[in-house]
Amino acid sequence: MANSFPTMRLRRLRCSQVMRDLLQEHTVSVNDLIYPIFVEEELDDFAPIESMPGIFRIPERKLDMAIKEIAAAGIKAVMTFGVSHHKDDTGSDAWNPNGLLARMIKRAKDAAPELMVISDTCFCEYTSHGHCGVIHGNDVHNDHTIENLAKQAVVAAEAGADMIAPSSMMDGQVTAIRSALDGNGFGGLPIMAYSSKFASAFYGPFRVAAGCDLDGDRKAYQMNPMNGREALRESDSDEAEGADILMVKPAMPYLDVLTQIRQRSLLPLAAYQVSGEYAMIKFAAQAGAIDEHRVVRESLGAIKRAGADLILTYFAMDIARQGF
Ligand code: PBG
């Protein structure tokens, strides 16, 4: 046979580890990761979340200790979720300057000032019904909810949050928050918008973790998982409203959406590898079906390759400790 066949020998560039390392296109470092944490008031001890092996609800009174450990491990940023014992029908504890949301931000910043604290800005963990805003009739009222989101964002900013991350999927939430922040002297505080948040079954373990079970569903405000074009509209609109960073959530099942937004917008793009994605990997590894560390690498690498600049992931501590 002639020497010229095959004409393309792609394997030349895979011949050794050094060659593969030289030519690797993407990597992940702890600098790209945000670690979501759950902080519960009136709790004495760290409480394991059974559906998320390795993740604990942190007692508010031990938050300093936990934050110091997280910072010492090399984590650069956390996203805070409160597990509230003071729920009401509007979620008002979230804009109480002495409420859980404000207290946990202050405590985290006091414990490790260099650790970035991003405040998840929503109501589902603070409302008695579990919806992401105020109910009027049988619907979450958009415009009333964004007024409350604006109040919550200012309280978070006053408590020392480094970034505001609105996740309730209300229309106009970025505008409302931006103008409230600007009007209260926080013009320099960035907004990372959960711009394409799907009504996903992959949030299952989170609902237990954050203690925010709800009757019904969020389909009237979160996006239909079957839609991709609509995610581009959501991203365009959040960008026009002044979002500094866009987000796609969940991550792995929506890599196509990530790629499309990456090609369309010049803003930094975040992806949230959610609780169900975490649980699937953990439980499959526990069952001996997959190699956890390799699958975590591959999944985070794929999310970067698809277009994410930053990744919210419950694996952040594992990566910080073991490397990528
Ligand atoms: C609050 C919120 C949720 C998640 C992040 N912020 C739950 C939801 O929308 O039901 C999910 C995170 C995860 O599953 O890891 N709105």
PDB file of N, CA, C and O and ligand atoms in Angstrom, residues 81 120 122 124-125 132 167-168 194 197 202-204 206-207 218 222 249 272-276 314, ligand 1:
ATOM      1  N   PHE A  81     -26.510  30.259  50.448  1.00  0.00           N
ATOM      2  CA  PHE A  81     -27.942  29.928  50.520  1.00  0.00           C
ATOM      3  C   PHE A  81     -28.320  29.793  51.990  1.00  0.00           C
ATOM      4  O   PHE A  81     -27.637  29.082  52.737  1.00  0.00           O
ATOM      5  N   ASP A 120     -26.882  34.561  46.590  1.00  0.00           N
ATOM      6  CA  ASP A 120     -28.004  34.086  45.781  1.00  0.00           C
ATOM      7  C   ASP A 120     -29.200  34.941  46.176  1.00  0.00           C
ATOM      8  O   ASP A 120     -29.521  35.065  47.357  1.00  0.00           O
ATOM      9  N   CYS A 122     -32.971  35.442  45.877  1.00  0.00           N
ATOM     10  CA  CYS A 122     -34.235  34.782  45.537  1.00  0.00           C
ATOM     11  C   CYS A 122     -35.054  34.679  46.824  1.00  0.00           C
ATOM     12  O   CYS A 122     -34.576  35.093  47.881  1.00  0.00           O
ATOM     13  N   CYS A 124     -37.183  31.619  47.501  1.00  0.00           N
ATOM     14  CA  CYS A 124     -37.754  30.287  47.778  1.00  0.00           C
ATOM     15  C   CYS A 124     -37.312  29.703  49.115  1.00  0.00           C
ATOM     16  O   CYS A 124     -38.040  28.924  49.716  1.00  0.00           O
ATOM     17  N   GLU A 125     -36.140  30.084  49.608  1.00  0.00           N
ATOM     18  CA  GLU A 125     -35.707  29.536  50.899  1.00  0.00           C
ATOM     19  C   GLU A 125     -36.338  30.299  52.072  1.00  0.00           C
ATOM     20  O   GLU A 125     -36.172  29.903  53.215  1.00  0.00           O
ATOM     21  N   CYS A 132     -40.618  31.414  44.458  1.00  0.00           N
ATOM     22  CA  CYS A 132     -39.516  32.383  44.393  1.00  0.00           C
ATOM     23  C   CYS A 132     -39.986  33.838  44.464  1.00  0.00           C
ATOM     24  O   CYS A 132     -39.267  34.738  44.004  1.00  0.00           O
ATOM     25  N   SER A 167     -31.752  34.896  41.128  1.00  0.00           N
ATOM     26  CA  SER A 167     -32.066  33.579  40.565  1.00  0.00           C
ATOM     27  C   SER A 167     -33.553  33.288  40.495  1.00  0.00           C
ATOM     28  O   SER A 167     -33.945  32.144  40.312  1.00  0.00           O
ATOM     29  N   SER A 168     -34.394  34.323  40.642  1.00  0.00           N
ATOM     30  CA  SER A 168     -35.826  34.015  40.730  1.00  0.00           C
ATOM     31  C   SER A 168     -36.535  33.976  39.363  1.00  0.00           C
ATOM     32  O   SER A 168     -37.690  33.610  39.292  1.00  0.00           O
ATOM     33  N   TYR A 194     -28.708  34.839  36.877  1.00  0.00           N
ATOM     34  CA  TYR A 194     -29.097  33.489  36.452  1.00  0.00           C
ATOM     35  C   TYR A 194     -30.014  33.734  35.242  1.00  0.00           C
ATOM     36  O   TYR A 194     -31.228  33.737  35.368  1.00  0.00           O
ATOM     37  N   LYS A 197     -32.274  30.022  33.374  1.00  0.00           N
ATOM     38  CA  LYS A 197     -32.499  29.026  34.422  1.00  0.00           C
ATOM     39  C   LYS A 197     -33.712  28.201  34.034  1.00  0.00           C
ATOM     40  O   LYS A 197     -34.811  28.733  33.886  1.00  0.00           O
ATOM     41  N   PHE A 202     -33.320  18.382  37.758  1.00  0.00           N
ATOM     42  CA  PHE A 202     -31.983  18.205  38.336  1.00  0.00           C
ATOM     43  C   PHE A 202     -31.797  19.014  39.628  1.00  0.00           C
ATOM     44  O   PHE A 202     -30.755  18.917  40.254  1.00  0.00           O
ATOM     45  N   TYR A 203     -32.763  19.843  40.002  1.00  0.00           N
ATOM     46  CA  TYR A 203     -32.666  20.590  41.270  1.00  0.00           C
ATOM     47  C   TYR A 203     -33.173  19.778  42.454  1.00  0.00           C
ATOM     48  O   TYR A 203     -33.185  20.282  43.581  1.00  0.00           O
ATOM     49  N   GLY A 204     -33.632  18.557  42.205  1.00  0.00           N
ATOM     50  CA  GLY A 204     -34.246  17.751  43.274  1.00  0.00           C
ATOM     51  C   GLY A 204     -33.497  17.757  44.598  1.00  0.00           C
ATOM     52  O   GLY A 204     -34.067  18.143  45.631  1.00  0.00           O
ATOM     53  N   PHE A 206     -31.294  19.751  45.802  1.00  0.00           N
ATOM     54  CA  PHE A 206     -31.170  21.108  46.367  1.00  0.00           C
ATOM     55  C   PHE A 206     -32.383  21.465  47.220  1.00  0.00           C
ATOM     56  O   PHE A 206     -32.268  22.076  48.274  1.00  0.00           O
ATOM     57  N   ARG A 207     -33.554  21.063  46.749  1.00  0.00           N
ATOM     58  CA  ARG A 207     -34.787  21.426  47.468  1.00  0.00           C
ATOM     59  C   ARG A 207     -34.736  20.875  48.889  1.00  0.00           C
ATOM     60  O   ARG A 207     -35.194  21.509  49.831  1.00  0.00           O
ATOM     61  N   ARG A 218     -42.300  25.343  39.173  1.00  0.00           N
ATOM     62  CA  ARG A 218     -41.884  26.721  38.862  1.00  0.00           C
ATOM     63  C   ARG A 218     -41.997  27.010  37.372  1.00  0.00           C
ATOM     64  O   ARG A 218     -41.288  27.865  36.845  1.00  0.00           O
ATOM     65  N   GLN A 222     -39.591  29.701  35.602  1.00  0.00           N
ATOM     66  CA  GLN A 222     -38.357  29.142  35.036  1.00  0.00           C
ATOM     67  C   GLN A 222     -38.636  28.620  33.621  1.00  0.00           C
ATOM     68  O   GLN A 222     -39.770  28.360  33.250  1.00  0.00           O
ATOM     69  N   LYS A 249     -28.082  27.369  33.693  1.00  0.00           N
ATOM     70  CA  LYS A 249     -28.293  26.432  34.794  1.00  0.00           C
ATOM     71  C   LYS A 249     -29.449  25.521  34.460  1.00  0.00           C
ATOM     72  O   LYS A 249     -30.504  26.041  34.082  1.00  0.00           O
ATOM     73  N   TYR A 272     -23.895  26.585  36.105  1.00  0.00           N
ATOM     74  CA  TYR A 272     -24.147  26.009  37.427  1.00  0.00           C
ATOM     75  C   TYR A 272     -24.347  24.510  37.283  1.00  0.00           C
ATOM     76  O   TYR A 272     -25.343  24.054  36.743  1.00  0.00           O
ATOM     77  N   GLN A 273     -23.337  23.758  37.757  1.00  0.00           N
ATOM     78  CA  GLN A 273     -23.478  22.302  37.817  1.00  0.00           C
ATOM     79  C   GLN A 273     -24.295  22.007  39.076  1.00  0.00           C
ATOM     80  O   GLN A 273     -23.801  22.127  40.193  1.00  0.00           O
ATOM     81  N   VAL A 274     -25.551  21.673  38.896  1.00  0.00           N
ATOM     82  CA  VAL A 274     -26.511  21.692  40.009  1.00  0.00           C
ATOM     83  C   VAL A 274     -26.484  20.411  40.836  1.00  0.00           C
ATOM     84  O   VAL A 274     -25.784  19.441  40.513  1.00  0.00           O
ATOM     85  N   SER A 275     -27.325  20.448  41.874  1.00  0.00           N
ATOM     86  CA  SER A 275     -27.339  19.365  42.864  1.00  0.00           C
ATOM     87  C   SER A 275     -27.567  17.989  42.244  1.00  0.00           C
ATOM     88  O   SER A 275     -26.929  17.011  42.635  1.00  0.00           O
ATOM     89  N   GLY A 276     -28.460  17.876  41.283  1.00  0.00           N
ATOM     90  CA  GLY A 276     -28.742  16.574  40.676  1.00  0.00           C
ATOM     91  C   GLY A 276     -27.567  16.061  39.856  1.00  0.00           C
ATOM     92  O   GLY A 276     -27.305  14.852  39.805  1.00  0.00           O
ATOM     93  N   TYR A 314     -20.576  21.917  43.410  1.00  0.00           N
ATOM     94  CA  TYR A 314     -20.407  21.342  44.747  1.00  0.00           C
ATOM     95  C   TYR A 314     -19.117  20.527  44.833  1.00  0.00           C
ATOM     96  O   TYR A 314     -18.750  20.082  45.904  1.00  0.00           O
TER      97      TYR A 314
HETATM   98  C1  PBG B   1     -33.258  29.192  44.112  1.00  0.00           C
HETATM   99  C2  PBG B   1     -32.262  28.243  43.578  1.00  0.00           C
HETATM  100  C3  PBG B   1     -32.413  26.886  43.228  1.00  0.00           C
HETATM  101  C4  PBG B   1     -31.155  26.441  42.877  1.00  0.00           C
HETATM  102  C5  PBG B   1     -30.279  27.502  43.006  1.00  0.00           C
HETATM  103  N1  PBG B   1     -30.989  28.629  43.414  1.00  0.00           N
HETATM  104  C6  PBG B   1     -33.582  25.995  43.277  1.00  0.00           C
HETATM  105  C7  PBG B   1     -34.718  26.154  42.375  1.00  0.00           C
HETATM  106  O1  PBG B   1     -34.787  27.055  41.540  1.00  0.00           O
HETATM  107  O2  PBG B   1     -35.631  25.358  42.534  1.00  0.00           O
HETATM  108  C8  PBG B   1     -30.799  25.050  42.460  1.00  0.00           C
HETATM  109  C9  PBG B   1     -29.393  24.660  42.732  1.00  0.00           C
HETATM  110  C10 PBG B   1     -29.110  23.224  42.649  1.00  0.00           C
HETATM  111  O3  PBG B   1     -29.940  22.366  42.321  1.00  0.00           O
HETATM  112  O4  PBG B   1     -27.951  22.890  42.944  1.00  0.00           O
HETATM  113  N2  PBG B   1     -34.156  29.710  43.211  1.00  0.00           N
END
